[in-house]
């Protein structure tokens, strides 16, 4: 397989994203910009999870690229999307339905925490339960059948502060109750980098967060409750995750966004070096059978590609070429039974429309067997998130 990275060319438009906080996917530009844990987030709270500008995504720009749907009957269980209502950008049930109904056979989805609708009152550690209550309402609307056959938010991943240690169990139990049978796990972002260009998100995690004994005590509470852990980090942190996975072999860990390869700040103009470091980390993490990888998130604005800043959106063939080294490396390391394609919408909407992205994934899987496709597009997600 090739490891050639798609070459980026200079651009002349969409300057609202270039040289601004938009280029960072919502990343904080100074070390003091990180928000306190579990406070109600603003539009700059998390790298890759916040609109880079009030005009993001740009529907008019995305509409410049239209394609016929590839393999429209292939079942898709989208294991990673968000819902939010933020200044200048709303992505709720209507917007999600517009994407999932755009031509591909999306049968069910999984919501991943993003700091939406936290409770305004009550103990700070319990505020994230409000997000699960909100999303469970969306799931109930979808389950009524009134909004079509796709079962939105059939699985829910929320947040709990693992720095509470053993005391986090109270929050986890509240999340499970709020999910009404749909709650599957938590994500506690551990994104950290020495560069202030990269966000540490709402959790404002310190260096080495995954080694902290109190944090690990909280992590140990997940498996007994049959909860998974979503690992959102940057590629230099992959060795830390490998150590965590070895220490907790009974806990299912889901690595988000192919391990977060970074292409801005100190990593800009070091694409080859970054890819090599990332590949070593991915290979090490994959040795632990309790880790599953999500294939996606490569369209975010802090990553390796600048499609979002070009005159016209990329085609699915463009994305296939660019993403192939990362996707093929992950599948070779994890196998199809521990790999699943993800939309990561709306953040990846900075680069392409929902139908174009899934067309790209189908191109990437074109040489796979029927079984391999079934696992990559729905089977792994259904098993890991217990969607059946």
Coordinates of C-alpha atoms in Angstrom, one line a residue:
X1 CA 0.0 0.0 0.0
X2 CA 1.2 3.5 -0.7
X3 CA 2.2 5.9 2.1
X4 CA 2.4 8.9 -0.2
X5 CA 0.5 11.8 1.3
X6 CA -1.8 13.8 -0.9
X7 CA 0.1 17.1 -1.8
X8 CA -1.5 20.3 -0.7
X9 CA -1.6 23.3 -3.0
X10 CA -1.9 27.0 -2.3
X11 CA -5.3 28.5 -2.1
X12 CA -6.9 31.9 -2.7
X13 CA -10.3 31.7 -1.2
X14 CA -12.2 30.8 2.1
X15 CA -9.6 33.0 3.8
X16 CA -12.0 33.1 6.8
X17 CA -10.5 29.7 7.6
X18 CA -6.8 30.5 6.8
X19 CA -4.6 32.2 9.4
X20 CA -7.4 32.3 11.9
X21 CA -8.8 30.3 14.8
X22 CA -10.8 28.6 12.0
X23 CA -7.7 26.9 10.7
X24 CA -7.4 25.3 14.1
X25 CA -10.8 23.7 14.1
X26 CA -11.8 25.7 17.1
X27 CA -8.5 25.2 18.9
X28 CA -7.5 27.7 21.5
X29 CA -4.8 30.2 20.4
X30 CA -3.4 30.8 23.9
X31 CA -2.8 28.6 26.9
X32 CA -5.3 30.6 28.9
X33 CA -8.2 29.9 26.6
X34 CA -9.1 26.4 27.7
X35 CA -12.4 26.1 29.5
X36 CA -12.9 24.7 32.9
X37 CA -14.0 21.1 33.1
X38 CA -17.8 20.5 32.7
X39 CA -18.8 24.1 32.3
X40 CA -21.2 25.0 29.6
X41 CA -19.1 25.1 26.4
X42 CA -18.8 27.9 24.0
X43 CA -18.1 27.7 20.3
X44 CA -14.3 27.5 20.9
X45 CA -14.3 24.7 23.4
X46 CA -12.8 21.8 21.6
X47 CA -10.4 21.2 18.8
X48 CA -12.2 19.6 15.9
X49 CA -15.6 19.7 17.6
X50 CA -16.4 23.4 17.2
X51 CA -17.3 25.3 14.0
X52 CA -14.2 27.2 12.8
X53 CA -16.4 30.1 11.9
X54 CA -20.1 31.2 12.0
X55 CA -20.3 30.2 8.3
X56 CA -19.1 26.6 8.9
X57 CA -20.1 24.4 7.2
X58 CA -20.6 26.4 4.0
X59 CA -23.6 24.8 2.3
X60 CA -23.1 26.8 -0.9
X61 CA -19.5 25.7 -1.1
X62 CA -20.3 22.1 -0.4
X63 CA -23.0 22.2 -3.1
X64 CA -20.4 22.8 -5.7
X65 CA -19.6 19.1 -5.6
X66 CA -22.3 16.6 -6.4
X67 CA -21.9 12.9 -7.1
X68 CA -24.0 9.8 -7.7
X69 CA -24.2 7.6 -4.6
X70 CA -21.9 4.6 -4.7
X71 CA -23.4 1.2 -3.6
X72 CA -26.6 2.8 -2.2
X73 CA -27.8 -0.4 -0.7
X74 CA -24.7 -1.0 1.5
X75 CA -25.8 -0.7 5.1
X76 CA -24.1 2.0 7.2
X77 CA -24.2 2.3 11.0
X78 CA -22.6 5.7 11.5
X79 CA -20.7 5.4 14.9
X80 CA -19.7 9.0 15.4
X81 CA -21.6 12.2 15.1
X82 CA -22.6 15.1 17.3
X83 CA -25.6 17.3 18.0
X84 CA -25.4 20.9 19.2
X85 CA -27.0 24.4 19.1
X86 CA -24.2 27.0 19.2
X87 CA -24.0 30.6 18.1
X88 CA -24.0 30.7 14.3
X89 CA -24.3 26.9 13.9
X90 CA -27.1 24.5 14.7
X91 CA -26.9 20.7 14.1
X92 CA -29.9 19.0 15.6
X93 CA -32.3 16.3 14.4
X94 CA -33.3 18.2 11.2
X95 CA -29.7 18.7 10.1
X96 CA -28.7 15.2 11.0
X97 CA -31.7 13.7 9.1
X98 CA -30.8 15.8 6.0
X99 CA -27.3 14.1 6.0
X100 CA -28.4 10.6 6.9
X101 CA -31.2 10.8 4.2
X102 CA -28.9 12.1 1.5
X103 CA -28.7 8.8 -0.4
X104 CA -26.6 6.3 1.5
X105 CA -28.3 3.5 3.5
X106 CA -27.7 4.7 7.0
X107 CA -29.8 2.5 9.3
X108 CA -28.6 3.7 12.7
X109 CA -26.2 6.2 14.4
X110 CA -24.2 6.7 17.5
X111 CA -24.0 10.1 19.3
X112 CA -20.6 11.1 20.8
X113 CA -20.4 13.7 23.5
X114 CA -19.6 17.3 22.5
X115 CA -20.6 19.3 25.5
X116 CA -24.2 19.9 24.4
X117 CA -27.0 20.9 26.7
X118 CA -25.2 20.5 30.0
X119 CA -27.4 21.1 33.0
X120 CA -27.3 24.7 34.2
X121 CA -27.8 23.8 37.8
X122 CA -26.7 21.2 40.3
X123 CA -23.3 19.6 41.2
X124 CA -20.7 20.4 38.5
X125 CA -19.8 16.7 38.0
X126 CA -23.5 15.9 37.2
X127 CA -23.9 18.6 34.6
X128 CA -22.9 16.3 31.6
X129 CA -25.9 14.2 32.4
X130 CA -28.0 16.9 30.7
X131 CA -26.4 16.1 27.4
X132 CA -27.5 12.4 27.6
X133 CA -31.1 13.5 28.6
X134 CA -31.1 15.8 25.5
X135 CA -29.8 13.2 23.1
X136 CA -32.1 10.5 24.5
X137 CA -35.0 12.7 23.6
X138 CA -33.7 12.9 20.0
X139 CA -33.3 9.1 20.0
X140 CA -36.9 8.7 21.2
X141 CA -38.2 11.0 18.5
X142 CA -36.4 8.9 15.9
X143 CA -37.6 5.7 17.4
X144 CA -41.2 6.8 16.9
X145 CA -40.8 6.2 13.2
X146 CA -42.2 9.6 12.4
X147 CA -38.8 10.8 11.1
X148 CA -38.0 7.9 8.8
X149 CA -36.5 4.5 9.1
X150 CA -33.0 5.5 10.3
X151 CA -32.7 5.1 14.0
X152 CA -30.7 8.1 15.1
X153 CA -28.7 8.1 18.3
X154 CA -29.4 4.4 18.9
X155 CA -26.2 4.4 21.0
X156 CA -25.2 7.3 23.2
X157 CA -21.7 8.2 24.5
X158 CA -21.6 10.9 27.1
X159 CA -19.0 12.4 29.4
X160 CA -17.9 11.8 33.0
X161 CA -14.9 13.3 34.7
X162 CA -12.6 10.4 35.4
X163 CA -10.5 12.6 37.6
X164 CA -13.2 12.0 40.2
X165 CA -11.6 8.6 40.7
X166 CA -13.9 6.0 42.4
X167 CA -16.5 8.8 43.0
X168 CA -17.2 8.9 39.2
X169 CA -19.4 5.8 39.6
X170 CA -22.3 8.0 40.8
X171 CA -22.0 10.0 37.5
X172 CA -21.8 6.9 35.4
X173 CA -24.9 5.4 37.0
X174 CA -26.8 8.6 36.4
X175 CA -25.7 8.6 32.8
X176 CA -26.9 5.0 32.3
X177 CA -30.3 5.9 33.8
X178 CA -30.6 9.0 31.7
X179 CA -29.8 7.0 28.5
X180 CA -32.8 4.7 29.1
X181 CA -31.1 1.7 27.6
X182 CA -29.1 3.6 25.0
X183 CA -26.0 4.7 27.0
X184 CA -22.9 2.9 25.9
X185 CA -19.8 4.7 27.3
X186 CA -18.0 7.9 28.0
X187 CA -15.4 10.1 26.3
X188 CA -13.0 12.0 28.5
X189 CA -10.8 13.9 26.1
X190 CA -7.1 13.7 26.9
X191 CA -5.8 15.9 24.1
X192 CA -2.6 17.5 25.2
X193 CA 0.4 19.0 23.3
X194 CA 3.1 21.3 24.4
X195 CA 2.1 23.8 21.7
X196 CA -0.6 26.4 22.6
X197 CA -1.8 26.1 19.0
X198 CA -3.6 22.9 19.9
X199 CA -6.6 22.9 22.2
X200 CA -6.9 20.9 25.4
X201 CA -10.6 21.0 25.1
X202 CA -13.1 21.3 27.9
X203 CA -11.2 18.8 30.1
X204 CA -8.0 20.8 29.9
X205 CA -6.1 17.6 30.5
X206 CA -2.5 17.9 31.7
X207 CA 0.5 16.0 30.1
X208 CA 0.3 12.3 31.0
X209 CA -3.3 12.4 32.0
X210 CA -3.7 8.7 31.2
X211 CA -1.0 7.7 33.7
X212 CA -2.6 9.5 36.6
X213 CA -3.6 7.1 39.4
X214 CA -6.8 8.9 40.3
X215 CA -7.9 9.2 36.7
X216 CA -7.1 5.4 36.2
X217 CA -9.2 4.7 39.3
X218 CA -12.1 6.3 37.5
X219 CA -11.3 4.5 34.3
X220 CA -11.4 1.2 36.2
X221 CA -15.1 1.8 37.0
X222 CA -16.1 1.6 33.3
X223 CA -15.8 -2.2 32.6
X224 CA -17.9 -3.4 35.6
X225 CA -20.7 -1.2 34.2
X226 CA -20.2 -2.5 30.7
X227 CA -19.2 0.9 29.5
X228 CA -16.7 1.7 26.7
X229 CA -14.1 4.5 26.6
X230 CA -13.7 6.8 23.6
X231 CA -10.1 7.9 23.3
X232 CA -9.7 11.4 21.8
X233 CA -6.1 12.4 21.6
X234 CA -3.3 13.7 19.3
X235 CA -0.9 11.3 17.6
X236 CA 2.1 11.9 19.9
X237 CA 0.0 10.5 22.7
X238 CA -0.6 7.1 21.1
X239 CA 2.1 5.4 23.2
X240 CA 0.2 6.6 26.4
X241 CA -2.9 5.0 25.1
X242 CA -1.1 1.7 24.3
X243 CA 0.0 1.6 28.0
X244 CA -3.5 2.3 29.2
X245 CA -4.9 -0.5 26.9
X246 CA -2.4 -3.0 28.3
X247 CA -3.3 -2.0 31.9
X248 CA -7.0 -2.5 31.4
X249 CA -7.5 -5.4 28.9
X250 CA -11.2 -5.9 30.0
X251 CA -12.2 -2.3 29.0
X252 CA -13.2 -1.7 25.4
X253 CA -11.3 1.4 24.1
X254 CA -12.4 3.1 20.9
X255 CA -9.7 5.2 19.3
X256 CA -11.3 8.2 17.7
X257 CA -10.3 9.7 14.3
X258 CA -7.5 7.3 13.4
X259 CA -5.5 8.5 16.3
X260 CA -5.5 12.2 15.7
X261 CA -2.7 13.0 13.3
X262 CA -1.9 16.7 13.5
X263 CA -0.8 18.9 10.7
X264 CA -0.7 22.4 12.1
X265 CA 1.5 24.4 14.5
X266 CA 4.8 22.6 15.2
X267 CA 3.7 19.7 13.0
X268 CA 3.1 21.8 9.9
X269 CA 5.5 21.0 7.0
X270 CA 6.5 17.8 8.7
X271 CA 4.0 15.5 7.1
X272 CA 6.3 12.6 6.4
X273 CA 7.8 12.7 9.9
X274 CA 4.3 12.9 11.4
X275 CA 3.0 10.0 9.3
X276 CA 6.0 7.8 10.4
X277 CA 5.5 8.6 14.1
X278 CA 1.7 8.1 13.8
X279 CA 2.2 4.7 12.1
X280 CA 4.5 3.4 14.9
X281 CA 1.9 4.5 17.5
X282 CA -1.0 3.0 15.7
X283 CA 0.9 -0.3 15.3
X284 CA 1.6 -0.4 19.0
X285 CA -2.0 0.5 20.1
X286 CA -3.4 -2.2 17.8
X287 CA -1.5 -4.9 19.6
X288 CA -4.1 -4.7 22.4
X289 CA -7.2 -6.6 21.3
X290 CA -9.5 -4.4 23.4
X291 CA -8.9 -1.4 21.2
X292 CA -11.1 -0.6 18.2
X293 CA -10.3 2.2 15.7
X294 CA -12.6 4.7 14.0
X295 CA -11.7 5.4 10.4
X296 CA -12.5 9.1 9.8
X297 CA -11.9 12.5 11.3
X298 CA -9.3 13.3 8.6
X299 CA -11.3 16.3 7.3
X300 CA -11.0 18.4 10.5
X301 CA -9.1 21.6 10.1
X302 CA -6.2 20.8 12.5
X303 CA -5.3 17.7 10.5
X304 CA -3.1 16.8 7.5
X305 CA -5.2 18.2 4.7
X306 CA -6.4 21.6 3.6
X307 CA -9.4 20.7 1.3
X308 CA -11.6 23.0 3.4
X309 CA -9.7 26.0 2.1
X310 CA -9.8 25.3 -1.6
X311 CA -12.0 26.9 -4.3
X312 CA -14.1 23.8 -4.7
X313 CA -14.8 20.9 -2.4
X314 CA -12.9 17.6 -3.0
X315 CA -14.4 14.8 -4.9
X316 CA -14.7 11.3 -3.3
X317 CA -11.7 10.3 -5.4
X318 CA -9.7 13.2 -4.0
X319 CA -10.5 12.1 -0.5
X320 CA -9.8 8.4 -1.3
X321 CA -6.3 9.3 -2.5
X322 CA -5.6 11.5 0.5
X323 CA -7.0 9.3 3.2
X324 CA -5.8 5.9 1.8
X325 CA -2.4 5.7 3.7
X326 CA -4.1 6.3 7.0
X327 CA -7.1 4.1 6.4
X328 CA -5.1 1.2 5.0
X329 CA -2.5 1.4 7.8
X330 CA -5.3 1.2 10.4
X331 CA -7.1 -1.7 8.7
X332 CA -3.8 -3.6 8.3
X333 CA -3.1 -3.1 12.0
X334 CA -6.5 -3.7 13.6
X335 CA -8.3 -5.8 11.0
X336 CA -11.9 -5.2 9.8
X337 CA -13.3 -6.7 13.0
X338 CA -11.8 -3.8 15.0
X339 CA -12.3 -1.0 12.5
X340 CA -15.3 1.1 11.5
X341 CA -15.8 4.0 9.2
X342 CA -17.2 7.2 10.9
X343 CA -18.7 10.4 9.6
X344 CA -17.6 12.7 12.5
X345 CA -20.2 15.1 11.4
X346 CA -20.5 18.0 11.5
X347 CA -16.8 18.7 12.1
X348 CA -15.8 16.8 8.9
X349 CA -18.3 18.9 7.1
X350 CA -15.6 21.5 6.9
X351 CA -14.1 19.4 4.1
X352 CA -16.9 17.6 2.3
X353 CA -20.6 16.8 2.3
X354 CA -21.9 13.7 4.1
X355 CA -22.7 11.8 0.8
X356 CA -19.3 12.7 -0.7
X357 CA -17.5 11.4 2.5
X358 CA -19.3 8.0 2.4
X359 CA -18.6 7.7 -1.3
X360 CA -14.9 8.1 -0.5
X361 CA -15.1 5.4 2.2
X362 CA -16.8 3.1 -0.3
X363 CA -14.0 3.8 -2.8
X364 CA -11.4 2.9 -0.2
X365 CA -13.2 -0.4 0.5
X366 CA -13.8 -1.2 -3.2
X367 CA -11.4 -4.2 -3.2
X368 CA -12.8 -5.7 0.0
X369 CA -15.0 -8.8 0.3
X370 CA -18.7 -8.5 1.2
X371 CA -17.9 -9.6 4.7
X372 CA -15.1 -7.0 5.1
X373 CA -17.4 -4.3 3.8
X374 CA -20.2 -5.3 6.2
X375 CA -17.8 -5.1 9.2
X376 CA -16.3 -1.8 8.2
X377 CA -19.6 0.0 7.5
X378 CA -21.9 -1.5 10.1
X379 CA -20.8 -4.8 11.7
X380 CA -18.1 -3.6 14.0
X381 CA -20.1 -0.6 15.1
X382 CA -23.1 -2.8 15.9
X383 CA -21.1 -5.1 18.0
X384 CA -19.0 -2.5 19.8
X385 CA -22.0 -0.3 20.6
X386 CA -24.5 -3.2 21.1
X387 CA -26.9 -1.8 18.6
X388 CA -28.7 -5.0 17.7

